[in-house]
Short mmCIF file of C-alpha atoms in Angstrom, two decimals:
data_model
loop_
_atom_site.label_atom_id
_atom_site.label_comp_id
_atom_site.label_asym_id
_atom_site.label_seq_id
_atom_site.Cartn_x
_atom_site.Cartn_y
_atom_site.Cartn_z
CA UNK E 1 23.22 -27.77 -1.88
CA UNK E 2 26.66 -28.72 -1.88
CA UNK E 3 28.61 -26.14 -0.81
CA UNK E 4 31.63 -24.98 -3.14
CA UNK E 5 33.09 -21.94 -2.34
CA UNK E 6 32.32 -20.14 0.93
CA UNK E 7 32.43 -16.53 1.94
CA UNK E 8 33.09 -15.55 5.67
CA UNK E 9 31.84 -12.12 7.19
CA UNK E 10 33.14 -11.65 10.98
CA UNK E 11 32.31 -8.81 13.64
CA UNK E 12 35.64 -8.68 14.87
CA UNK E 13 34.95 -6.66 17.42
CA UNK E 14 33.50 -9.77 19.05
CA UNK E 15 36.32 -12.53 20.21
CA UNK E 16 33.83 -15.39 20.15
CA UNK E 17 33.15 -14.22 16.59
CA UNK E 18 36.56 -14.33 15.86
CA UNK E 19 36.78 -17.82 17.13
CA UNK E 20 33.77 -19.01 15.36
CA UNK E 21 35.68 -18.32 12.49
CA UNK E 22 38.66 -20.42 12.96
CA UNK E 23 36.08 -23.34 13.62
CA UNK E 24 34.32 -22.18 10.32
CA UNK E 25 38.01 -22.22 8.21
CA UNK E 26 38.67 -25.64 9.78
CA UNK E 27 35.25 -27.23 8.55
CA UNK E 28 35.91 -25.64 4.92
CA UNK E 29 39.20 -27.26 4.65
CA UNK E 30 38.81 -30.54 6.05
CA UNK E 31 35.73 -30.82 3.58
CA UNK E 32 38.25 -29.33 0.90
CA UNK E 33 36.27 -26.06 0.30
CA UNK E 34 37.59 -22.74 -0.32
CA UNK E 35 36.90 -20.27 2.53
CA UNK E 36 37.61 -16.30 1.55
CA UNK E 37 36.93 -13.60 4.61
CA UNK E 38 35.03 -10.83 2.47
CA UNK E 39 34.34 -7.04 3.63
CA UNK E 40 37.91 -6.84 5.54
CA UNK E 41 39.19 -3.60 5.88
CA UNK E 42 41.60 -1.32 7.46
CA UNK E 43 41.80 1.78 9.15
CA UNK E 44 42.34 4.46 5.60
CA UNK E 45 41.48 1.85 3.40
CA UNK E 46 38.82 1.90 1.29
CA UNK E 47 36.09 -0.72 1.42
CA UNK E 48 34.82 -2.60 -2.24
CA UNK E 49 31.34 -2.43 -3.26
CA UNK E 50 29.49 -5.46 -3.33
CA UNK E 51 30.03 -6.86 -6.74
CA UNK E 52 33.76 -6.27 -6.04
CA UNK E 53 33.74 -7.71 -2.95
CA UNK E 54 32.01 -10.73 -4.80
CA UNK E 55 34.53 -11.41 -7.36
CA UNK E 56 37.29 -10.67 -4.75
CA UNK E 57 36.10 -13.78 -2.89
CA UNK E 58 35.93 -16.06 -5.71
CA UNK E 59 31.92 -15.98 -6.25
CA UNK E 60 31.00 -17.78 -3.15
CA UNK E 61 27.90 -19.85 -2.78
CA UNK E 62 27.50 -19.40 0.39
CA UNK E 63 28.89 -16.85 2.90
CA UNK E 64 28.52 -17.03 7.22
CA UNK E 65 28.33 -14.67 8.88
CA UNK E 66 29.61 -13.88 12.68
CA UNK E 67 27.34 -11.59 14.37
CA UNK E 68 24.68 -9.95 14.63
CA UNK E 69 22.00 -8.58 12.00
CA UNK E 70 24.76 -5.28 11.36
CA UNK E 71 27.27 -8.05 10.37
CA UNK E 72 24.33 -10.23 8.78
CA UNK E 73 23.86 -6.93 6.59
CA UNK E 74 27.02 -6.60 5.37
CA UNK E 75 27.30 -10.26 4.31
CA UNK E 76 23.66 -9.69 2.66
CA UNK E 77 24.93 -6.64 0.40
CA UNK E 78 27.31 -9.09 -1.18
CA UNK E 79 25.37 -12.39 -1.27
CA UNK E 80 23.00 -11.01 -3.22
CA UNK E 81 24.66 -9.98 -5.78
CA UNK E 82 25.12 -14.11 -7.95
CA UNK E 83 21.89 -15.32 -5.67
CA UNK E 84 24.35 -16.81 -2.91
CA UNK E 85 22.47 -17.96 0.29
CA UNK E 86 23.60 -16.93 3.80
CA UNK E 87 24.16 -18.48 7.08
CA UNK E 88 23.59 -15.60 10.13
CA UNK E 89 25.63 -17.44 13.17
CA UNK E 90 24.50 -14.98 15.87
CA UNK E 91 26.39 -13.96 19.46
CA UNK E 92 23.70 -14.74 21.93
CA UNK E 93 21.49 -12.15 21.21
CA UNK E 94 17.89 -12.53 19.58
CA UNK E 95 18.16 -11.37 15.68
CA UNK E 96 15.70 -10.95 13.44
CA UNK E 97 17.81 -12.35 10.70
CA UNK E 98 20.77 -14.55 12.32
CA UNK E 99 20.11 -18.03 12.31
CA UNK E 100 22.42 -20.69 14.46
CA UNK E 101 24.12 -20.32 17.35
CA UNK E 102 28.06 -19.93 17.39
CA UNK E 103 28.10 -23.50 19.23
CA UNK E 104 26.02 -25.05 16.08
CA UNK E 105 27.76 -23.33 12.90
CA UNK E 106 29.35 -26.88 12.27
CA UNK E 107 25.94 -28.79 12.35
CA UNK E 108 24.65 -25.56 10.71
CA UNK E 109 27.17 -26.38 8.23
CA UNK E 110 26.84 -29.70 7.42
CA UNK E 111 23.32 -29.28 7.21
CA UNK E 112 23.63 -26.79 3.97
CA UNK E 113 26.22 -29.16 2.82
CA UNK E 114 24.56 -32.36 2.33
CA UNK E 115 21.46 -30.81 1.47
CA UNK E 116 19.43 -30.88 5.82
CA UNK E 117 18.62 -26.82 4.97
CA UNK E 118 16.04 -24.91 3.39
CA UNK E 119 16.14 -21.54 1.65
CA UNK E 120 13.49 -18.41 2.52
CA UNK E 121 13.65 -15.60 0.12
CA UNK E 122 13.63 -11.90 1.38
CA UNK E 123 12.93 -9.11 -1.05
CA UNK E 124 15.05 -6.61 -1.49
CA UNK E 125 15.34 -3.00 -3.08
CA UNK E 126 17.43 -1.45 -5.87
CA UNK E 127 17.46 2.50 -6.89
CA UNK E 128 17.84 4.25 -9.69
CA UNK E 129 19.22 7.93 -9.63
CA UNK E 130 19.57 11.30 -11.83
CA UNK E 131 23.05 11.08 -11.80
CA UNK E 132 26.32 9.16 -9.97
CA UNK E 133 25.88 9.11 -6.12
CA UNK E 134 28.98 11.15 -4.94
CA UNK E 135 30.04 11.70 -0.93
CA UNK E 136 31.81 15.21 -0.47
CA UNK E 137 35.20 15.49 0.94
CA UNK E 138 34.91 15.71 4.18
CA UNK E 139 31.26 14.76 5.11
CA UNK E 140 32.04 10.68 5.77
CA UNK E 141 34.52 11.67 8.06
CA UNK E 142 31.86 13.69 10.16
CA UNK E 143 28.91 11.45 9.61
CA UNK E 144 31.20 8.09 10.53
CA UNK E 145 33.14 8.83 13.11
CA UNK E 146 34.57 6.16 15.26
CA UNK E 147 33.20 3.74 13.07
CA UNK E 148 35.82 2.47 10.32
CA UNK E 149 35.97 3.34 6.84
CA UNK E 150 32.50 3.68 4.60
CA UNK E 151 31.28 2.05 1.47
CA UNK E 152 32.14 3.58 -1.75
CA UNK E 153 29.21 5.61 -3.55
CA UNK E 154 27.22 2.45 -5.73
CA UNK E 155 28.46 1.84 -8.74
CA UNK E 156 26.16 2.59 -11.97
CA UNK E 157 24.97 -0.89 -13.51
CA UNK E 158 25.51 -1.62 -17.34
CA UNK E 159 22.14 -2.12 -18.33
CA UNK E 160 21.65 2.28 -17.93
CA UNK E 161 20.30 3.02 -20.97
CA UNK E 162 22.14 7.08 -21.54
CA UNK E 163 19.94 9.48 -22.45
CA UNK E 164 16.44 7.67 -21.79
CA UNK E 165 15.14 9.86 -19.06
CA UNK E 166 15.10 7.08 -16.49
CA UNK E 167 18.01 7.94 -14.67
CA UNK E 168 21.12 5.78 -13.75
CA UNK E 169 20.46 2.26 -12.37
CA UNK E 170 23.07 2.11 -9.10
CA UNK E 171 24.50 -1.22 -8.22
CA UNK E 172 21.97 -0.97 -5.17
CA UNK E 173 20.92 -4.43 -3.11
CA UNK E 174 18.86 -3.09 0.31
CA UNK E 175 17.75 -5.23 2.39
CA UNK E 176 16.11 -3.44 4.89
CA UNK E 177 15.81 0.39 3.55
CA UNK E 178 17.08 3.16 1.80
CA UNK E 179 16.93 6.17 3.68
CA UNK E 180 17.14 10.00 2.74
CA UNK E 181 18.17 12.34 5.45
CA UNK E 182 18.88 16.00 6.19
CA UNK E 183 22.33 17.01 6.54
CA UNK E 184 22.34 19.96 8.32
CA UNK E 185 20.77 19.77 11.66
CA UNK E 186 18.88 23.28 11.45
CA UNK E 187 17.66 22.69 8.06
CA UNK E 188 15.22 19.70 7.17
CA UNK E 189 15.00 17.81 3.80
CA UNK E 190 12.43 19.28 1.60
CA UNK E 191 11.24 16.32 -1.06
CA UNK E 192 8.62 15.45 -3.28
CA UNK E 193 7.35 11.91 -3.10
CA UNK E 194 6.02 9.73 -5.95
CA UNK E 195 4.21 6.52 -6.01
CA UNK E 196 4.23 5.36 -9.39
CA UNK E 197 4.69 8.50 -11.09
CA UNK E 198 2.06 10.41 -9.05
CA UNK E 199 2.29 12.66 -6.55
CA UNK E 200 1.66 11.58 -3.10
CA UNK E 201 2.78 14.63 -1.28
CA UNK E 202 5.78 16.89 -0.69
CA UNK E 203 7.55 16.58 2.58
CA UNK E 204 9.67 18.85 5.01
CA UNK E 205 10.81 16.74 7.41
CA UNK E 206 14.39 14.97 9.02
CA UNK E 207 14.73 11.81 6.67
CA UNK E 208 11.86 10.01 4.92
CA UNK E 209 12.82 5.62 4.66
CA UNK E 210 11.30 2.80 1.78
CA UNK E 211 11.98 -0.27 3.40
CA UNK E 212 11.17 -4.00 2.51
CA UNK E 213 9.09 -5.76 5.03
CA UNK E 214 12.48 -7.36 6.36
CA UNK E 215 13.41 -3.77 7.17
CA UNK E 216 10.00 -2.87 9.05
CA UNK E 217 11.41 -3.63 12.05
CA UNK E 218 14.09 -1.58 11.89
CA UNK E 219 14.40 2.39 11.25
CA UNK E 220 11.26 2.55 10.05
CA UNK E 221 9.55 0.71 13.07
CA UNK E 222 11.44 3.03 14.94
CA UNK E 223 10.25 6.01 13.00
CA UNK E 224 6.56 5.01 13.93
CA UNK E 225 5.36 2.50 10.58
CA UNK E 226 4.03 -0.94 11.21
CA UNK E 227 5.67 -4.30 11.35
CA UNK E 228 5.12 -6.29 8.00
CA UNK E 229 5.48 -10.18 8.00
CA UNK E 230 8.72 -11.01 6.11
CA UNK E 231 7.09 -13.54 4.03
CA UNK E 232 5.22 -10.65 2.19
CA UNK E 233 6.41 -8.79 -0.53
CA UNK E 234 5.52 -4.98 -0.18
CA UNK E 235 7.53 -1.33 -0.14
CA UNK E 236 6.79 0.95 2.82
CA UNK E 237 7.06 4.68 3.26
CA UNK E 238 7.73 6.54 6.32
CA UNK E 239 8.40 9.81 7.04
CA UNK E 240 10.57 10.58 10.23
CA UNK E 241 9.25 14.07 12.12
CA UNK E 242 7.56 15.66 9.05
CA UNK E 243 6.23 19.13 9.32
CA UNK E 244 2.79 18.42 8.34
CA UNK E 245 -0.09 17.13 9.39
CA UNK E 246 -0.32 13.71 7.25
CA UNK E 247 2.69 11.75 8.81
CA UNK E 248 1.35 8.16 8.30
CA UNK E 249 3.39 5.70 6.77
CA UNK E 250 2.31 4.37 3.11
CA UNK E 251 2.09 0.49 2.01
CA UNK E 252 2.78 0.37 -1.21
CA UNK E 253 2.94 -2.66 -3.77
CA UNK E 254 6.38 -4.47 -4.53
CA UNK E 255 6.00 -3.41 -8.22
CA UNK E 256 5.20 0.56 -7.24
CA UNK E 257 8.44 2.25 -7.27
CA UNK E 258 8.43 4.86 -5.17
CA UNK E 259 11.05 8.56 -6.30
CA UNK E 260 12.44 11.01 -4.06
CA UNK E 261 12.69 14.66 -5.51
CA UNK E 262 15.09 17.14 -2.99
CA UNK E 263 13.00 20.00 -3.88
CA UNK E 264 14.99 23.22 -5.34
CA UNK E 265 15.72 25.20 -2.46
CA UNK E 266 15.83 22.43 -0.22
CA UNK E 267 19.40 21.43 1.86
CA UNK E 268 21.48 18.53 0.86
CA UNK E 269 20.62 15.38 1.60
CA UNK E 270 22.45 11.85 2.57
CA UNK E 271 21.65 9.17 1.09
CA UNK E 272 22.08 5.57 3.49
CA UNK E 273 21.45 2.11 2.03
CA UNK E 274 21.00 -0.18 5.23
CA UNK E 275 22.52 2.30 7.59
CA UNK E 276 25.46 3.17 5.31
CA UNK E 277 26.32 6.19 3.83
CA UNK E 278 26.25 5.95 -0.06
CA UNK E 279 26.25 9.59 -1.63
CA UNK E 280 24.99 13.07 -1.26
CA UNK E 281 21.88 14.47 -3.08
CA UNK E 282 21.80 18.20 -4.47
CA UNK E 283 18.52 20.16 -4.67
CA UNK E 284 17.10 18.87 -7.78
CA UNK E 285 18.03 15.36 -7.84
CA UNK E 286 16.19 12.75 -7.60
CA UNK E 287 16.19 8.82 -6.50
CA UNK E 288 14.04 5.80 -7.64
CA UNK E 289 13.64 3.09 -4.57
CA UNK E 290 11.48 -0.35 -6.29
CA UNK E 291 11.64 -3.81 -5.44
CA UNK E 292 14.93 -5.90 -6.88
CA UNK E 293 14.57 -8.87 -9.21
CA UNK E 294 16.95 -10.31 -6.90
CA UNK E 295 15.88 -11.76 -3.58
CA UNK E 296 17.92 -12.10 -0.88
CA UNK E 297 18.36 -16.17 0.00
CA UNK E 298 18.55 -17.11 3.48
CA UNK E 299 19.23 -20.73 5.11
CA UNK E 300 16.71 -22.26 7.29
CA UNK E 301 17.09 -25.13 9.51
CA UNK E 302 14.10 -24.81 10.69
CA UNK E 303 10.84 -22.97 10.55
CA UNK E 304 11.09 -19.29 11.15
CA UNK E 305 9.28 -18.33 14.59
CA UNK E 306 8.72 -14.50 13.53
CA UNK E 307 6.42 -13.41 15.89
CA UNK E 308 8.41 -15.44 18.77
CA UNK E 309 11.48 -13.42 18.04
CA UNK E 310 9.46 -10.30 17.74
CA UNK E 311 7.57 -10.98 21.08
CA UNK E 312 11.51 -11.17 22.18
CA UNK E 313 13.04 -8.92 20.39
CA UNK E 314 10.45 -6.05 21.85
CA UNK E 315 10.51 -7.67 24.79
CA UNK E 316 6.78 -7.69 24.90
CA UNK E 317 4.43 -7.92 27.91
CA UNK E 318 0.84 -8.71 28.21
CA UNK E 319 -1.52 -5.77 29.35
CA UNK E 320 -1.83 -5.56 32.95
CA UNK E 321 -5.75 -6.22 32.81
CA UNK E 322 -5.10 -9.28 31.38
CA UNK E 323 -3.68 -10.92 34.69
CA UNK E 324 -7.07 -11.50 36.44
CA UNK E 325 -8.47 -13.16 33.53
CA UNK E 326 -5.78 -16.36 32.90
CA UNK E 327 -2.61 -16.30 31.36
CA UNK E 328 -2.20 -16.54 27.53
CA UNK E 329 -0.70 -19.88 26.11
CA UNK E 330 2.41 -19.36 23.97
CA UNK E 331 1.41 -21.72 21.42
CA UNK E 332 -1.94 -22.58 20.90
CA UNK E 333 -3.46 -24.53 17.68
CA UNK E 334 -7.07 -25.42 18.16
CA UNK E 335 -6.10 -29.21 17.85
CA UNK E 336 -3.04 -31.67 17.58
CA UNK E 337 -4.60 -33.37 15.07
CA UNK E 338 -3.65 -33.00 11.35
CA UNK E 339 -5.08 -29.49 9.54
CA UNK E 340 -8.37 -29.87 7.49
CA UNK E 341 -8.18 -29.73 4.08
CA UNK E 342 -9.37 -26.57 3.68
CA UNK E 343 -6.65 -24.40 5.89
CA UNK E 344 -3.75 -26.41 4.62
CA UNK E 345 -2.54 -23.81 1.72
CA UNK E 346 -1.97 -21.43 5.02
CA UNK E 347 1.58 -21.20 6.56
CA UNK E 348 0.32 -23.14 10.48
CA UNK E 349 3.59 -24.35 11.91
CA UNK E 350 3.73 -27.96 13.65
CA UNK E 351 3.08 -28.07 16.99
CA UNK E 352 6.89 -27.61 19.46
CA UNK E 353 8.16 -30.33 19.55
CA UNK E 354 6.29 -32.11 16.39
CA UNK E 355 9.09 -31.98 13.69
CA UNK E 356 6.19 -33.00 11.18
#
């Protein structure tokens, strides 16, 4: 796609991400293309929510970002809102959703531009709530500090129909998860969970997350649930240190929407949409989590190699037992020889090296 407009998102903590971006301003105007940085802030300034942040930038098509899959978050709340794609430029380290390296964003670049790239669609999730998310004076400060200014609560969308019994639909785009935590560190969340309307159980426990399969590897992974392919659509459940015995993660389907009752006599509860603070629930309100009608779009210059970067990312190692009995390939196909007829609807990469 040609590129029009572009929308730059920098860790700038980082000095080779700040220099990445100079190269990236350079390549926008010498191919006469607007270039906006988006999700700047400021020490005691507040930060826009995404749909502000959108129109702030002049509706980019496309927005880079400088970093790693933190900063590849923050340009994801945004590009999601008008269906922009995004280019993750990473710092060296293995991501699960950066792209290029910093020494190939102007290939990278040139690639989207004259049409070299290809687009993979993540789902994503949106929420609906009881009421406006709110954040208390004084809890951001303690739950963020050292690190900058948060998000505003989400805005409530238009299409909230008052008075319908549905709840508010929040200007919501979660990549990875939405999370509901205890705030108090002596007193644990007390909610009641529902899978499409019904009742799967009520929970005491430190936070509960509904991630995408994007966000499987993250908190929830980390929590204990299994790793879902990102080429799936699906919504999963995990509790984190429940006081109960069922403490299994749930797999639900990406049209079951999944609510989160704080039960009456329950503490509060924060609310965090890809690791950010976003409001505060009361005992007796509730949140919606479902899948979004709008996917995330993310450029690909090449086939994705999930389960190399997990293999990476994890650093995995083979079981000891395996040693005596021959070391494991890291590719293996049964043939190089074109796939029968009968496997080709399956997703089989090309062999390395075989750009077929």
């Amino acid at each position: 796609m040609p590129i029009s407009r572009l929308g730059l998102v920098v860790h700038q903590g980082r000095p080779v991400a700040v220099q990445t971006a100079e190269t990236v301003r350079k390549w926008a105007e010498e191919h006469h293309i607007g270039c906006t940085d988006i999700d700047v802030w400021k020490d005691h300034k507040e930060r826009r929510s995404g749909t502000d942040e959108l129109h702030h930038a002049g509706d980019p098509d496309l927005v880079v970002t400088l970093g790693g899959d933190g900063t590849f978050l923050r340009g994801a709340r945004i590009a999601a809102k008008n269906n922009a794609a995004v280019l993750g430029v990473d710092l060296g380290k293995v991501g699960f959703l950066t792209e290029v390296a910093c020494r190939d964003v102007e290939a990278a670049l040139e690639a989207v531009h004259h049409g070299g790239a290809t687009y993979e669609e993540r789902m994503t999730l949106t929420m609906r709530a009881s009421r406006p998310l709110e954040i208390p004076a004084g809890i951001e400060s303690l739950l963020r500090y050292g690190h900058g200014p948060a998000l505003p609560p989400p805005p409530v969308r238009h299409e909230t129909v008052e008075g319908a019994g549905w709840g508010l639909a929040l200007d919501v785009t979660a990549l990875n998860d939405v999370v509901v935590e205890k705030l108090a560190r002596d007193h644990q969340v007390a909610l009641g969970v529902y899978l499409s309307g019904r009742l799967l159980a009520s929970y005491s426990a430190d936070a509960v997350i509904v991630a995408t399969p994007t966000g499987s590897t993250a908190y929830s992974f980390a929590a204990g649930g299994p790793i879902l392919s990102p080429n799936m659509e699906a919504i999963v459940f995990t509790p984190v240190a429940p006081h109960m015995t069922f403490n299994r993660t749930v797999v639900a389907a990406p049209d079951e929407p999944i609510a989160l009752r704080v039960l009456p006599h329950s503490g509060q509860a924060a609310v965090s949409i890809d690791g950010q603070l976003r409001g505060v629930l009361d005992p007796g309100d509730w949140i919606g989590v479902y899948g979004s009608q709008r996917p995330l779009r993310l450029v690909r210059l090449q086939p994705t190699d999930f389960y190399g970067r997990l293999r990476d990312r994890f650093r995995l190692t083979d079981a000891p037992a395996t040693g005596v009995d021959g070391q494991s390939e890291l590719f293996w196909q049964p043939a190089d020889s074109p796939v029968p007829p009968d496997l080709q609807h399956l997703r089989i990469p090309p062999p390395p090296g075989n750009d077929r």
